[in-house]
Structures are given as structure tokens and as C-alpha cells.
PDB file of C-alpha atoms and ligand atoms in Angstrom:
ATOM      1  CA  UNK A   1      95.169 116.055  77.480  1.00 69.00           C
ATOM      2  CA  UNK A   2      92.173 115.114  79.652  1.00 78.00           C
ATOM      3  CA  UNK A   3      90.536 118.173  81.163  1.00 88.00           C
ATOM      4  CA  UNK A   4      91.384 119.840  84.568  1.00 90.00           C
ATOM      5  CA  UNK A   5      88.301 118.401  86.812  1.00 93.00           C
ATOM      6  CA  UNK A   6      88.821 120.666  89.722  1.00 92.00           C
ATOM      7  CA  UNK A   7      87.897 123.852  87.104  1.00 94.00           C
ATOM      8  CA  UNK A   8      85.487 121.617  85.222  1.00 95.00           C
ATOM      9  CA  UNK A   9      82.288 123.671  86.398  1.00 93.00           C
ATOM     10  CA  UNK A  10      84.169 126.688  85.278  1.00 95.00           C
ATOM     11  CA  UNK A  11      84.784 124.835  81.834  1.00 96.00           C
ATOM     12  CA  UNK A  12      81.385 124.152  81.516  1.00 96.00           C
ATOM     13  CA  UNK A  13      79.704 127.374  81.978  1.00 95.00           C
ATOM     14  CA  UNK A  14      82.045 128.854  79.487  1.00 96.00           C
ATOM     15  CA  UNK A  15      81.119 126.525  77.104  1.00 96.00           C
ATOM     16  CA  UNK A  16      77.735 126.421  78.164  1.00 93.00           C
ATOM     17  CA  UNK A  17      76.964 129.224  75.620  1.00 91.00           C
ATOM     18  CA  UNK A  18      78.772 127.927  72.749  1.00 96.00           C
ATOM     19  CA  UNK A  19      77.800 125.569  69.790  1.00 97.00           C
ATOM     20  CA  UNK A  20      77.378 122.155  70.161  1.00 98.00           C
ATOM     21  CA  UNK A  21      80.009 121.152  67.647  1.00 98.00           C
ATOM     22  CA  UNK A  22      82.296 123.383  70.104  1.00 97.00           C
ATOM     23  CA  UNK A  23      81.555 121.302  72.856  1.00 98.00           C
ATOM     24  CA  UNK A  24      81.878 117.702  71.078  1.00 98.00           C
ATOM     25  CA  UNK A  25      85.120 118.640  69.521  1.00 98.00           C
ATOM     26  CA  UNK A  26      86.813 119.640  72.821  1.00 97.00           C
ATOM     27  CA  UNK A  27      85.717 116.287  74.079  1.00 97.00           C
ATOM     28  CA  UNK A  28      87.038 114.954  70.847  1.00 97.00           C
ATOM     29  CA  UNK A  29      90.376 116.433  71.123  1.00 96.00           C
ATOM     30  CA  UNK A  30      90.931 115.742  74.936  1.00 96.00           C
ATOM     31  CA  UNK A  31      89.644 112.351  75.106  1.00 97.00           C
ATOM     32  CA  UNK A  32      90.203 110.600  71.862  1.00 96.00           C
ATOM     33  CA  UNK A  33      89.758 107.687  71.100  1.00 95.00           C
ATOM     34  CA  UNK A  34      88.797 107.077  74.647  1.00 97.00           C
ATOM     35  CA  UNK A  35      85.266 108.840  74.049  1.00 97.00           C
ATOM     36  CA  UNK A  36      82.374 107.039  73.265  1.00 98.00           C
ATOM     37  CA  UNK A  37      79.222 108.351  71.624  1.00 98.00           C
ATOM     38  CA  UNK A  38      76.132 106.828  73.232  1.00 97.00           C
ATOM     39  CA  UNK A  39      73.416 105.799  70.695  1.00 96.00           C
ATOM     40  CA  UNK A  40      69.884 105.613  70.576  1.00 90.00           C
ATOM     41  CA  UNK A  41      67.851 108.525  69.746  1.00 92.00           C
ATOM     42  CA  UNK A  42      67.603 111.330  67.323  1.00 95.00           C
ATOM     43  CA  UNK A  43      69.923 113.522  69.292  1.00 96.00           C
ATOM     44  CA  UNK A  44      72.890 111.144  69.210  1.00 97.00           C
ATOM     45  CA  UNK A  45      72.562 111.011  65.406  1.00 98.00           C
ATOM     46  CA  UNK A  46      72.777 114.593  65.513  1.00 98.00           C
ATOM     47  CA  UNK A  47      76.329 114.422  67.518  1.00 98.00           C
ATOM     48  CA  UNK A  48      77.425 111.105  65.032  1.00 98.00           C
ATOM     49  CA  UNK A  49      77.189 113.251  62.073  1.00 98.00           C
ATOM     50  CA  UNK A  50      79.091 116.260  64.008  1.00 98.00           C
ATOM     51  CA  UNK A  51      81.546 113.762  65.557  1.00 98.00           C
ATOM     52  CA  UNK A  52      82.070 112.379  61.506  1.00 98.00           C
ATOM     53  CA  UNK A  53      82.638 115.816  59.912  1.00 97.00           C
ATOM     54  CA  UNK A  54      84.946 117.026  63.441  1.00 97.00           C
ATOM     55  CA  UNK A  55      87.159 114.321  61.715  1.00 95.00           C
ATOM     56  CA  UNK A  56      88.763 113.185  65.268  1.00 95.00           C
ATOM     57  CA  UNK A  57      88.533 109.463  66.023  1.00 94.00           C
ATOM     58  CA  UNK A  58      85.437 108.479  68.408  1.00 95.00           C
ATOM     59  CA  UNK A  59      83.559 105.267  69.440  1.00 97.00           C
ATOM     60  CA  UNK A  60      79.611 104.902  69.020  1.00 98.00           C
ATOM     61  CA  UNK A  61      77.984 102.069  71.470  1.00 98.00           C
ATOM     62  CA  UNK A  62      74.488 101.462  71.949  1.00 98.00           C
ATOM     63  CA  UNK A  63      72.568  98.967  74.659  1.00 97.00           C
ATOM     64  CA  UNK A  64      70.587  96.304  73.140  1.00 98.00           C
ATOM     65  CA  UNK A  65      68.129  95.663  75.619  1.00 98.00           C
ATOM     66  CA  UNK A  66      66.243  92.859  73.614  1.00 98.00           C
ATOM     67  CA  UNK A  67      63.423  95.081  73.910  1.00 98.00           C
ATOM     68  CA  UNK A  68      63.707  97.899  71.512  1.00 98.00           C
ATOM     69  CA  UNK A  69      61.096  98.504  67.892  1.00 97.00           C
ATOM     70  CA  UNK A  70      61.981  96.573  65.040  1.00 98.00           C
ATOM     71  CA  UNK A  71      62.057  99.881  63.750  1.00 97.00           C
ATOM     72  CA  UNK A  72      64.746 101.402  66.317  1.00 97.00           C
ATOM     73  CA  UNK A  73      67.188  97.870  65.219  1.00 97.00           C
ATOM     74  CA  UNK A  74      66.693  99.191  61.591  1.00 97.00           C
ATOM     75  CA  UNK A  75      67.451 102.636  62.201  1.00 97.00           C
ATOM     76  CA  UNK A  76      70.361 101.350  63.852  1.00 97.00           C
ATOM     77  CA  UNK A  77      71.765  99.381  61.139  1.00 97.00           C
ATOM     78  CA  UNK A  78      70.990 102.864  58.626  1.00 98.00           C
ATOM     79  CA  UNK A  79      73.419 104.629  60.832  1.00 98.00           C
ATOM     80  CA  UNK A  80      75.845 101.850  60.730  1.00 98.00           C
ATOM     81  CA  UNK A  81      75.843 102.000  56.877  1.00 98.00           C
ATOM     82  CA  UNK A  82      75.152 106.170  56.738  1.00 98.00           C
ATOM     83  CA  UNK A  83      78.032 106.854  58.232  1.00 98.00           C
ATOM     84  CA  UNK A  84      80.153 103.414  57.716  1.00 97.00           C
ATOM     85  CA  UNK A  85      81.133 103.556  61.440  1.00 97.00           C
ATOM     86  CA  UNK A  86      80.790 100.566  64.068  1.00 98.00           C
ATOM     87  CA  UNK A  87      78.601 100.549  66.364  1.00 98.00           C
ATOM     88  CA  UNK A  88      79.257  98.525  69.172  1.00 98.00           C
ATOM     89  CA  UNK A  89      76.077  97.388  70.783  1.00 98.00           C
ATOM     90  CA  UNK A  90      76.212  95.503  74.370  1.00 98.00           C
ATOM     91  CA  UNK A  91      73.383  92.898  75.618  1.00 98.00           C
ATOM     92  CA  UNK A  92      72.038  92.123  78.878  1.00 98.00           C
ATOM     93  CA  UNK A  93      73.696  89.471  80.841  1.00 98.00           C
ATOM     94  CA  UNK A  94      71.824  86.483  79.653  1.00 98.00           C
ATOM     95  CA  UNK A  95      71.821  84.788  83.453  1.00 98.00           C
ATOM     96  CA  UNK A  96      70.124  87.843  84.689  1.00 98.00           C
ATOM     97  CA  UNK A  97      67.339  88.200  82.432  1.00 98.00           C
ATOM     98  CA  UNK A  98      66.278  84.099  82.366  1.00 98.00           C
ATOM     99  CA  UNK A  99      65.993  84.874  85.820  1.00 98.00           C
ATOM    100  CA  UNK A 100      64.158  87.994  85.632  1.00 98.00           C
ATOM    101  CA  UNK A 101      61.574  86.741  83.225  1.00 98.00           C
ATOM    102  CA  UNK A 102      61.485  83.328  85.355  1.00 98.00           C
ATOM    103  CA  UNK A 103      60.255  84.773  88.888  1.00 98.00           C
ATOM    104  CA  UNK A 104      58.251  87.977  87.531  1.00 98.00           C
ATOM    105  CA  UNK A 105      57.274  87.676  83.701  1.00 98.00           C
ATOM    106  CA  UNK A 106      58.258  89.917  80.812  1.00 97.00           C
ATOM    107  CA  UNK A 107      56.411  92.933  81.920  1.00 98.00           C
ATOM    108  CA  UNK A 108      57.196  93.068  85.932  1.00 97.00           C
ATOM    109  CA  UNK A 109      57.998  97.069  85.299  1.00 96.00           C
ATOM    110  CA  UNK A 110      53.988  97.547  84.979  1.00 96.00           C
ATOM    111  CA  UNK A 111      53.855  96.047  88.541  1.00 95.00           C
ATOM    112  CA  UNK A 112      56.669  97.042  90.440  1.00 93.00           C
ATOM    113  CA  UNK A 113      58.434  99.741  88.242  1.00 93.00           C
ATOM    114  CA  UNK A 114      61.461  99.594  85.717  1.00 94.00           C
ATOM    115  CA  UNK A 115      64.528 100.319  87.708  1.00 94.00           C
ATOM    116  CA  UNK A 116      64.910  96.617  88.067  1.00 96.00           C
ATOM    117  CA  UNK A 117      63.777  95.577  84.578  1.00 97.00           C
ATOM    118  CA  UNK A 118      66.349  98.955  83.387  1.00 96.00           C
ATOM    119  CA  UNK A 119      69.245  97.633  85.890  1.00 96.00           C
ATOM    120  CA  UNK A 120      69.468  94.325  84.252  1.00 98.00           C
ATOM    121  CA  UNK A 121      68.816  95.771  80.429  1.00 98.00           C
ATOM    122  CA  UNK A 122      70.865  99.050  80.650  1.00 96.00           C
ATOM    123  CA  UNK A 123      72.762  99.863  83.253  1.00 96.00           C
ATOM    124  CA  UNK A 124      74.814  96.436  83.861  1.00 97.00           C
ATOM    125  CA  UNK A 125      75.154  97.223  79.837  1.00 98.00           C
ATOM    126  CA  UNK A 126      76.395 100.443  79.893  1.00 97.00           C
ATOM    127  CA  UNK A 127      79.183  99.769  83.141  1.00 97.00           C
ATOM    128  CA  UNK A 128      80.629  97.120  80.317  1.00 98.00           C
ATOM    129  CA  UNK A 129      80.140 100.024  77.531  1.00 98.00           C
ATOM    130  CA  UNK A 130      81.898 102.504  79.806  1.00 98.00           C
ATOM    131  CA  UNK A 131      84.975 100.635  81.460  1.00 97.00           C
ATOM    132  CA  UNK A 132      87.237 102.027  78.773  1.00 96.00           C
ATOM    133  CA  UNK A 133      86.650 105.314  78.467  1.00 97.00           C
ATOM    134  CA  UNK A 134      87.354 108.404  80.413  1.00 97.00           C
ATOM    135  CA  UNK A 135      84.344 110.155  78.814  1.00 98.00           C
ATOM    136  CA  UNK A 136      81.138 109.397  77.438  1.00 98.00           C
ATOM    137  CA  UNK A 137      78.900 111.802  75.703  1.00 98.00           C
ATOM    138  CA  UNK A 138      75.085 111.996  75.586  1.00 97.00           C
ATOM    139  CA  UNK A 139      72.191 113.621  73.574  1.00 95.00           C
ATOM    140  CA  UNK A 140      70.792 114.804  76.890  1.00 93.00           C
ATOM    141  CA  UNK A 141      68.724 118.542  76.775  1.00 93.00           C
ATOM    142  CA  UNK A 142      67.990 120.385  79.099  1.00 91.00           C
ATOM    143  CA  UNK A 143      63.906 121.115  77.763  1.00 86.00           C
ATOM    144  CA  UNK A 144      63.569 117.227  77.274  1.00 78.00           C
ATOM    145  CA  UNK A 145      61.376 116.760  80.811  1.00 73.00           C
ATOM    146  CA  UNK A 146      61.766 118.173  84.463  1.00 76.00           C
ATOM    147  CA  UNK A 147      64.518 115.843  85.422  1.00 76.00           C
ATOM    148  CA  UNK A 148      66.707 117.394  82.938  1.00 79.00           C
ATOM    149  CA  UNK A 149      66.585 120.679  83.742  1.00 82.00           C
ATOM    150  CA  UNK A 150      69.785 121.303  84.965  1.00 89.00           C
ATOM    151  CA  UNK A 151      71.825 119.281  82.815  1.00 94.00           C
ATOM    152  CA  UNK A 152      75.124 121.135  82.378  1.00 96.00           C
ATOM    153  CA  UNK A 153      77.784 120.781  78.855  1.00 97.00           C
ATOM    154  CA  UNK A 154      79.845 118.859  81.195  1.00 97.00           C
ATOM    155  CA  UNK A 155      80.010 117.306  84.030  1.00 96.00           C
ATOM    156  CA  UNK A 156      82.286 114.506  86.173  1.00 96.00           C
ATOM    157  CA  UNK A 157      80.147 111.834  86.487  1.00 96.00           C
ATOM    158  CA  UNK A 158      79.975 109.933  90.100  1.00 93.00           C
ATOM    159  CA  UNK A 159      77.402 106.901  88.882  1.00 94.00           C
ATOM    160  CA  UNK A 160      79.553 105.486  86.699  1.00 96.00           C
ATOM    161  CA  UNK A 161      83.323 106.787  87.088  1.00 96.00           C
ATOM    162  CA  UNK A 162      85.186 106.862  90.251  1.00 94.00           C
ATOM    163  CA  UNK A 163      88.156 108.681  91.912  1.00 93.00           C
ATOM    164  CA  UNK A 164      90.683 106.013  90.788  1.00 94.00           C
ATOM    165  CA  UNK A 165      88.649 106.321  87.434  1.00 95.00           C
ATOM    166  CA  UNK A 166      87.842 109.745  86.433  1.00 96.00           C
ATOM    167  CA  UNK A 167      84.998 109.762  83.927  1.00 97.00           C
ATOM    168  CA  UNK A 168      83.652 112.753  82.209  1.00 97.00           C
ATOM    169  CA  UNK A 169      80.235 113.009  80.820  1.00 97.00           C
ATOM    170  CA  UNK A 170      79.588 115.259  78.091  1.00 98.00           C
ATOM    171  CA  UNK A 171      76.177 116.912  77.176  1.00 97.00           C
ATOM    172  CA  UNK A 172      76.568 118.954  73.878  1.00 98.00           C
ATOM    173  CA  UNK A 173      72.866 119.700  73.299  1.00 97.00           C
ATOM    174  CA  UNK A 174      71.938 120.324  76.574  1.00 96.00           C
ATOM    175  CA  UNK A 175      71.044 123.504  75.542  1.00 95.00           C
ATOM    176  CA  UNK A 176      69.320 123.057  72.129  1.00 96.00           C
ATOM    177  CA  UNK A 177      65.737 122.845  71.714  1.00 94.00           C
ATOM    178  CA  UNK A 178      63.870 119.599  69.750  1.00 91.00           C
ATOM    179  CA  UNK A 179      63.213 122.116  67.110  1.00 94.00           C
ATOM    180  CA  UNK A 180      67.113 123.173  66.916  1.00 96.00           C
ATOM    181  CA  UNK A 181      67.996 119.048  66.764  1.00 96.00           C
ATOM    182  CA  UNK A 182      65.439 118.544  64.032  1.00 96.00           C
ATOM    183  CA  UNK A 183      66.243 121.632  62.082  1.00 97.00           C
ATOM    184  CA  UNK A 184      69.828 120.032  62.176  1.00 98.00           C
ATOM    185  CA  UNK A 185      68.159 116.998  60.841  1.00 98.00           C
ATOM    186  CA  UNK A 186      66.520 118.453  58.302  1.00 97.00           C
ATOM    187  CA  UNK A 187      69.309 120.567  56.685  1.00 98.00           C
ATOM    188  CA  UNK A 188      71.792 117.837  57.166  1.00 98.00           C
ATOM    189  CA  UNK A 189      69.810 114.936  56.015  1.00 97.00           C
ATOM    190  CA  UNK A 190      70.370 113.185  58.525  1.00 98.00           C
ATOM    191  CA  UNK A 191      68.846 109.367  59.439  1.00 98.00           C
ATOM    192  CA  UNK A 192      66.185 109.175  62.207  1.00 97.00           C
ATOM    193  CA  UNK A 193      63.637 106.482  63.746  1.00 97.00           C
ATOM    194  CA  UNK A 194      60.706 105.737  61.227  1.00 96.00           C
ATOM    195  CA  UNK A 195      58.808 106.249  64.653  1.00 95.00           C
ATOM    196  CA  UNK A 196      58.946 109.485  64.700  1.00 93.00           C
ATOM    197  CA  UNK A 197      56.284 109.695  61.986  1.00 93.00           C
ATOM    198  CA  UNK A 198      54.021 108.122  64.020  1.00 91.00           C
ATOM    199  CA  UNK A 199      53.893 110.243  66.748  1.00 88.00           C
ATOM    200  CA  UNK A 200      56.695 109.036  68.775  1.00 91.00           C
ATOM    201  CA  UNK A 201      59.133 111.495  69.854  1.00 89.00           C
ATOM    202  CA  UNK A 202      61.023 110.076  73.063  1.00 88.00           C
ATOM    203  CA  UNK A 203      61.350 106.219  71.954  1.00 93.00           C
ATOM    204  CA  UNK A 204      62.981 103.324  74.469  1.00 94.00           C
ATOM    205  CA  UNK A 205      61.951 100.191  75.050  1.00 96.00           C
ATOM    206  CA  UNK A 206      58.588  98.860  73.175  1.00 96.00           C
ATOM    207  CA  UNK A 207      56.839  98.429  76.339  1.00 96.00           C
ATOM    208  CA  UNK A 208      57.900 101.465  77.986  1.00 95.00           C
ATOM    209  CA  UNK A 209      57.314 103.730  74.968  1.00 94.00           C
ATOM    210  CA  UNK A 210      54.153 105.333  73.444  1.00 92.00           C
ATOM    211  CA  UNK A 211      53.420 108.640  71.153  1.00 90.00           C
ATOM    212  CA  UNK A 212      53.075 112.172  73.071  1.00 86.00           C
ATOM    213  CA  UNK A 213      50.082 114.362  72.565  1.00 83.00           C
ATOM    214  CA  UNK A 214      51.002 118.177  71.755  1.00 79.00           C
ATOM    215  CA  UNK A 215      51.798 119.682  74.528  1.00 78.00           C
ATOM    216  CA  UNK A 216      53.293 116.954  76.888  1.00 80.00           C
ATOM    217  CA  UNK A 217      57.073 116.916  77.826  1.00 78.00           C
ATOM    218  CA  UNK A 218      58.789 114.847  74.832  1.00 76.00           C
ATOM    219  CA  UNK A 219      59.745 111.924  77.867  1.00 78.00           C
ATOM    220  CA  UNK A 220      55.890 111.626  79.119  1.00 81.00           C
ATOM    221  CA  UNK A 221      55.950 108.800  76.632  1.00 86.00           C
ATOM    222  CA  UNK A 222      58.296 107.030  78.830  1.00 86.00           C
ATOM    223  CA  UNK A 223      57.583 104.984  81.841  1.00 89.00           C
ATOM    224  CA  UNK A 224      53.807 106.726  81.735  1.00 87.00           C
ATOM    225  CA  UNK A 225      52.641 104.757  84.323  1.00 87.00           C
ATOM    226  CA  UNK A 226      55.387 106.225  87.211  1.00 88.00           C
ATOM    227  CA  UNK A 227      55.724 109.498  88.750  1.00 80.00           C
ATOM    228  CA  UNK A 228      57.809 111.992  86.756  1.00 74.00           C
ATOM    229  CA  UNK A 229      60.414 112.927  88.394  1.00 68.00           C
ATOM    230  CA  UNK A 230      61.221 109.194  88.514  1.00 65.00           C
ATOM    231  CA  UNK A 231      61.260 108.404  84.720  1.00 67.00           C
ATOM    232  CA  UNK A 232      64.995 108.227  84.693  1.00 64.00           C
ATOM    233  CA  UNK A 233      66.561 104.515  83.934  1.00 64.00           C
ATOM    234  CA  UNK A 234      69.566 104.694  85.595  1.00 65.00           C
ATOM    235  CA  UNK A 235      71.809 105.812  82.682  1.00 73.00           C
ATOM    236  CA  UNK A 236      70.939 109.222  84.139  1.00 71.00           C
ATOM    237  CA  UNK A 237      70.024 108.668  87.335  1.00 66.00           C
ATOM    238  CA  UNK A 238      71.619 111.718  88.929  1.00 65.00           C
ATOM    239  CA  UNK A 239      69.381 113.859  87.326  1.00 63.00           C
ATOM    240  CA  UNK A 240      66.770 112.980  89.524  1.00 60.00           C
ATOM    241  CA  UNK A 241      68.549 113.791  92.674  1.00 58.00           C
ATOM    242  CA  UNK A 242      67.964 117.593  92.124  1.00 45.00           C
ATOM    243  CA  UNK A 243      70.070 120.399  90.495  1.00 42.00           C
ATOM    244  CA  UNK A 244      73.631 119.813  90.078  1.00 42.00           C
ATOM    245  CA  UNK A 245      76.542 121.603  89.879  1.00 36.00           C
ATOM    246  CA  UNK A 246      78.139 121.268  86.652  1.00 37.00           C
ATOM    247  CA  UNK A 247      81.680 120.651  88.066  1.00 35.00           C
ATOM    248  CA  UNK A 248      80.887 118.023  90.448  1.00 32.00           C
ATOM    249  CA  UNK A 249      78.361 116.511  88.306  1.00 30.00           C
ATOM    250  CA  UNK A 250      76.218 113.765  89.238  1.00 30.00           C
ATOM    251  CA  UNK A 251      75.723 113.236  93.145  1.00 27.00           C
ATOM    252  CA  UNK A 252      74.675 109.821  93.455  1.00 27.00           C
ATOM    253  CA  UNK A 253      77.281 107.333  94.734  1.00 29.00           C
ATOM    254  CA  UNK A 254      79.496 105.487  92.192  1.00 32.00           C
ATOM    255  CA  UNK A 255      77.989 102.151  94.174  1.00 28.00           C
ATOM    256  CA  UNK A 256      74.989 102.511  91.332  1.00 37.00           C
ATOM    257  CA  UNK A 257      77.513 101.519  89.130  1.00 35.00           C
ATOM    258  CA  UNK A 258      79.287  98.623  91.021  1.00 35.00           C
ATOM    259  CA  UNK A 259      76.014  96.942  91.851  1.00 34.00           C
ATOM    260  CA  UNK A 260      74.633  97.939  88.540  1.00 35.00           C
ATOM    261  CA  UNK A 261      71.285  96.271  87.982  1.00 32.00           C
ATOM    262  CA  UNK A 262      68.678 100.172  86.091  1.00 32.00           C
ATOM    263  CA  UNK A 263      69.126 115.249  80.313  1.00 31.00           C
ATOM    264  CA  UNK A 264      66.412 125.553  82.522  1.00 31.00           C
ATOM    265  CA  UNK A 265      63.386 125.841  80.696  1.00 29.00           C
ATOM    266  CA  UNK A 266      60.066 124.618  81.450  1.00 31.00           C
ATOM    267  CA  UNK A 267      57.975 122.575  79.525  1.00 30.00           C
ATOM    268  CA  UNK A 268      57.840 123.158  75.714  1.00 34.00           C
ATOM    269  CA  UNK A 269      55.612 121.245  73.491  1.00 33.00           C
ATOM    270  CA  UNK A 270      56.978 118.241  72.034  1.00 39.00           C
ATOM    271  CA  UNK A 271      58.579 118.536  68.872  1.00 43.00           C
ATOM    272  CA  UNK A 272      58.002 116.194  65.725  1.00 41.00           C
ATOM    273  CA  UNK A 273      60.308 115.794  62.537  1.00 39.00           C
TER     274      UNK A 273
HETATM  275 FE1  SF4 B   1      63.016  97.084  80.801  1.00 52.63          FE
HETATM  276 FE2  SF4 B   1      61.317  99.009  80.047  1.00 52.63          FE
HETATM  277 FE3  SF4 B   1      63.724  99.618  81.140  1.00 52.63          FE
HETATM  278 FE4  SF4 B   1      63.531  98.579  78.652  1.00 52.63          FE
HETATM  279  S1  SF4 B   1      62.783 100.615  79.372  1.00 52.63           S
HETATM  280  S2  SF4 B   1      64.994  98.000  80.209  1.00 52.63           S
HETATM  281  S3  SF4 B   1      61.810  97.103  78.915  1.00 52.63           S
HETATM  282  S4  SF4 B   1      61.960  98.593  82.134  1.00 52.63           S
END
């Protein structure tokens, strides 16, 4: 039975305290199989192999922006065969990129910043990924950068559902630390990016991606060359309009989502496996 939205925020700060695998399998349970695990980065691994071992039935999807390592597309496929689940991957509209790349080049975000480049490569992606489900969760924490400080277990989200269709976004980790996620890892074998041993912590795109230093936020790899409270692409774009309450979730108008083209504590040193 999908949960009560109008006590949602209540919901959430009870849970808020609670283990991860708490959090995922009420989402599980409620929502099944109408929940979808969003893939990328080591955190959403760490839910995978939670989500496998919970038992309940779940989707994974991941955007293929056309962009990503050659290492992130292996790590992919390791999942795939890890776990023996599908992962259903969605591409940019083809139209939309030709003509992207055909007025402003393959690296316009350098110029003129990545919501556009992220709006035709993710977000467009991710309305397709999300049209059938009533809730979506994410590896989003709440000590991954300042825009993700408020992140709460759960949340309604406004970019990407509607009134006439309810969507729930679901944050297990938004609590843990990068040392909790790769202690998990570690004791649970699980896979993770062959980038991370090179210094890479937060890893996107190619071109928007490069290692951290000790010390930085785990995201000041990401979209270096912007301010950072605007290194969000879209997926999470609520976070940067300021603290949320957890019940109503994510503030920004659901329009994001129609016209669709681009995760508390301080700063902690970035983390490596
Ligand atoms: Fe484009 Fe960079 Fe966004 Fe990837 S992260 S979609 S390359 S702007």
C-alpha cells in the first residue's frame, strides 16, 4: 500500500534514524515492483545488493548519457552479471543531441554550463525512466557536498511526479557517511568503479569528472568549473533551492520535468575505497 503523503515528513523523520536496509525495504514493500533503483555510483551498488538480499521485487535503470568512462560501462555490465539483474539503461533522444553537438560542439558545458548539455543527456532520460513508477530511490547523502545537506529518507518529489502522479523519492543513505558506504563495500564484497583507484570518488560524465584532493567535498570533482551550489544536474535539482522539508519534498515546479531538457553535516574529507 503506497504510503500516506500528507504524514510523509512524519514518516521520514522516524525513519530518519534507522538503518538503511529499514528504509529500502519499506519502499520495497509499499511500492513493489513499481520502484526503481537508480544506478550509477558506488552508493546505488550499495542499495542493489540490499535491495537483492531484502528479496522483494525491484527495478534498476541507469541513464546512458553517451558520455560516461569506459570504465563506468564496464562496471555496469559487472553489476549486471554480479547480481544477474537487468538493468535497464535509457539514451538521450538522438534528435536532440545531433542538434546539440551541431550548433555548440561536444563540450558547450565549458562555455555556457551543463544544465543544457545535462537536460538533453539526463533529465529527458530519467522522465522516460520514471513514468512508471510511483517511487524512485537514490544513493543521495547528506555529507556528499553543500547542496545535499538537507536531504531527508523520503521525500514527495515535485520535479518529476505530479498531483495526478504521486511520486515518492527515497534516500536510504542520506544519512551514512562515504566511510559507512565503503565499509559496506568492503565487508560485502561488493563491485565498484575501477575509478575509484585512481582518485576518483564522485564520477559522471568523462568531461565533467576529475579526481578530488583530500579534503575537498567528494562532488568538487563535478562540474569544477561552476559555482557550487549549482553543481546539481537536474536529477536533483531541488536540492539547490535551499532546505526542504522532508514531507513536501522537492520545491521546484513539476514543469522541470515536462520541459525536461538537465543528495546536516559539513564538509568531511572525501573518502576513497
Ligand atoms: Fe553533459 Fe557533462 Fe551533464 Fe554529462 S555531466 S550530461 S557531459 S553536461
Amino acid at each position: 500500500m503506497p504510503l500516506d503523503l500528507t504524514t510523509l515528513a512524519d514518516t521520514s523523520a522516524s525513519y530518519a534514524a534507522r538503518d538503511p536496509r529499514d528504509i529500502l525495504e519499506l519502499a520495497l514493500r509499499e511500492y513493489s515492483p513499481a520502484v526503481g533503483l537508480s544506478f550509477s555510483g558506488a552508493e546505488d551498488v550499495v542499495l542493489i545488493d540490499m535491495a537483492v538480499k531484502i528479496g522483494v521485487p525491484f527495478t534498476v535503470f541507469s541513464l546512458d548519457t553517451g558520455r560516461l568512462h569506459p570504465e563506468t560501462y564496464r562496471f555496469l555490465d559487472r553489476v549486471r552479471t554480479h547480481y544477474g539483474i537487468t538493468i535497464d539503461t535509457f539514451a538521450p533522444n538522438a534528435d536532440a543531441v545531433q542538434n546539440l553537438v551541431r550548433t555548440k560542439g561536444f563540450f558547450s558545458f565549458y562555455v555556457d554550463g551543463h544544465k543544457e548539455c545535462c537536460g538533453i543527456r539526463k533529465v529527458e532520460p530519467l522522465v522516460r525512466a520514471l513514468a512508471p513508477l510511483r517511487a524512485w530511490v537514490t544513493g543521495q547523502r547528506q555529507d556528499q557536498s553543500p547542496t545535499r545537506s538537507h536531504v531527508p529518507v523520503l521525500q514527495v518529489d515535485r520535479t518529476f511526479g505530479s498531483p495526478d502522479r504521486p511520486l515518492v523519492k527515497v534516500n536510504p543513505l542520506s544519512f551514512w557517511t562515504s566511510q559507512q558506504v565503503w565499509a559496506y563495500i568492503r565487508d560485502h564484497e561488493v563491485p565498484y568503479n575501477t575509478l575509484h583507484d585512481h582518485g576518483f570518488v564522485s564520477i559522471g560524465c568523462e568531461p565533467c569528472t576529475r579526481p578530488v584532493n583530500p579534503g575537498q567535498h567528494e562532488r568538487a570533482g563535478r562540474w569544477w568549473w561552476e559555482e557550487e551550489t549549482k553543481r546539481e544536474c537536474g536529477l536533483h535539482a531541488a536540492n539547490t533551492q535551499g532546505p526542504q522539508d522532508s514531507g513536501t519534498g522537492d520545491q521546484e515546479s513539476s514543469a522541470l520535468a515536462k520541459s525536461a531538457p538537465d543528495s546536516g553535516p559539513g564538509p568531511r574529507p572525501a573518502m576513497r575505497p
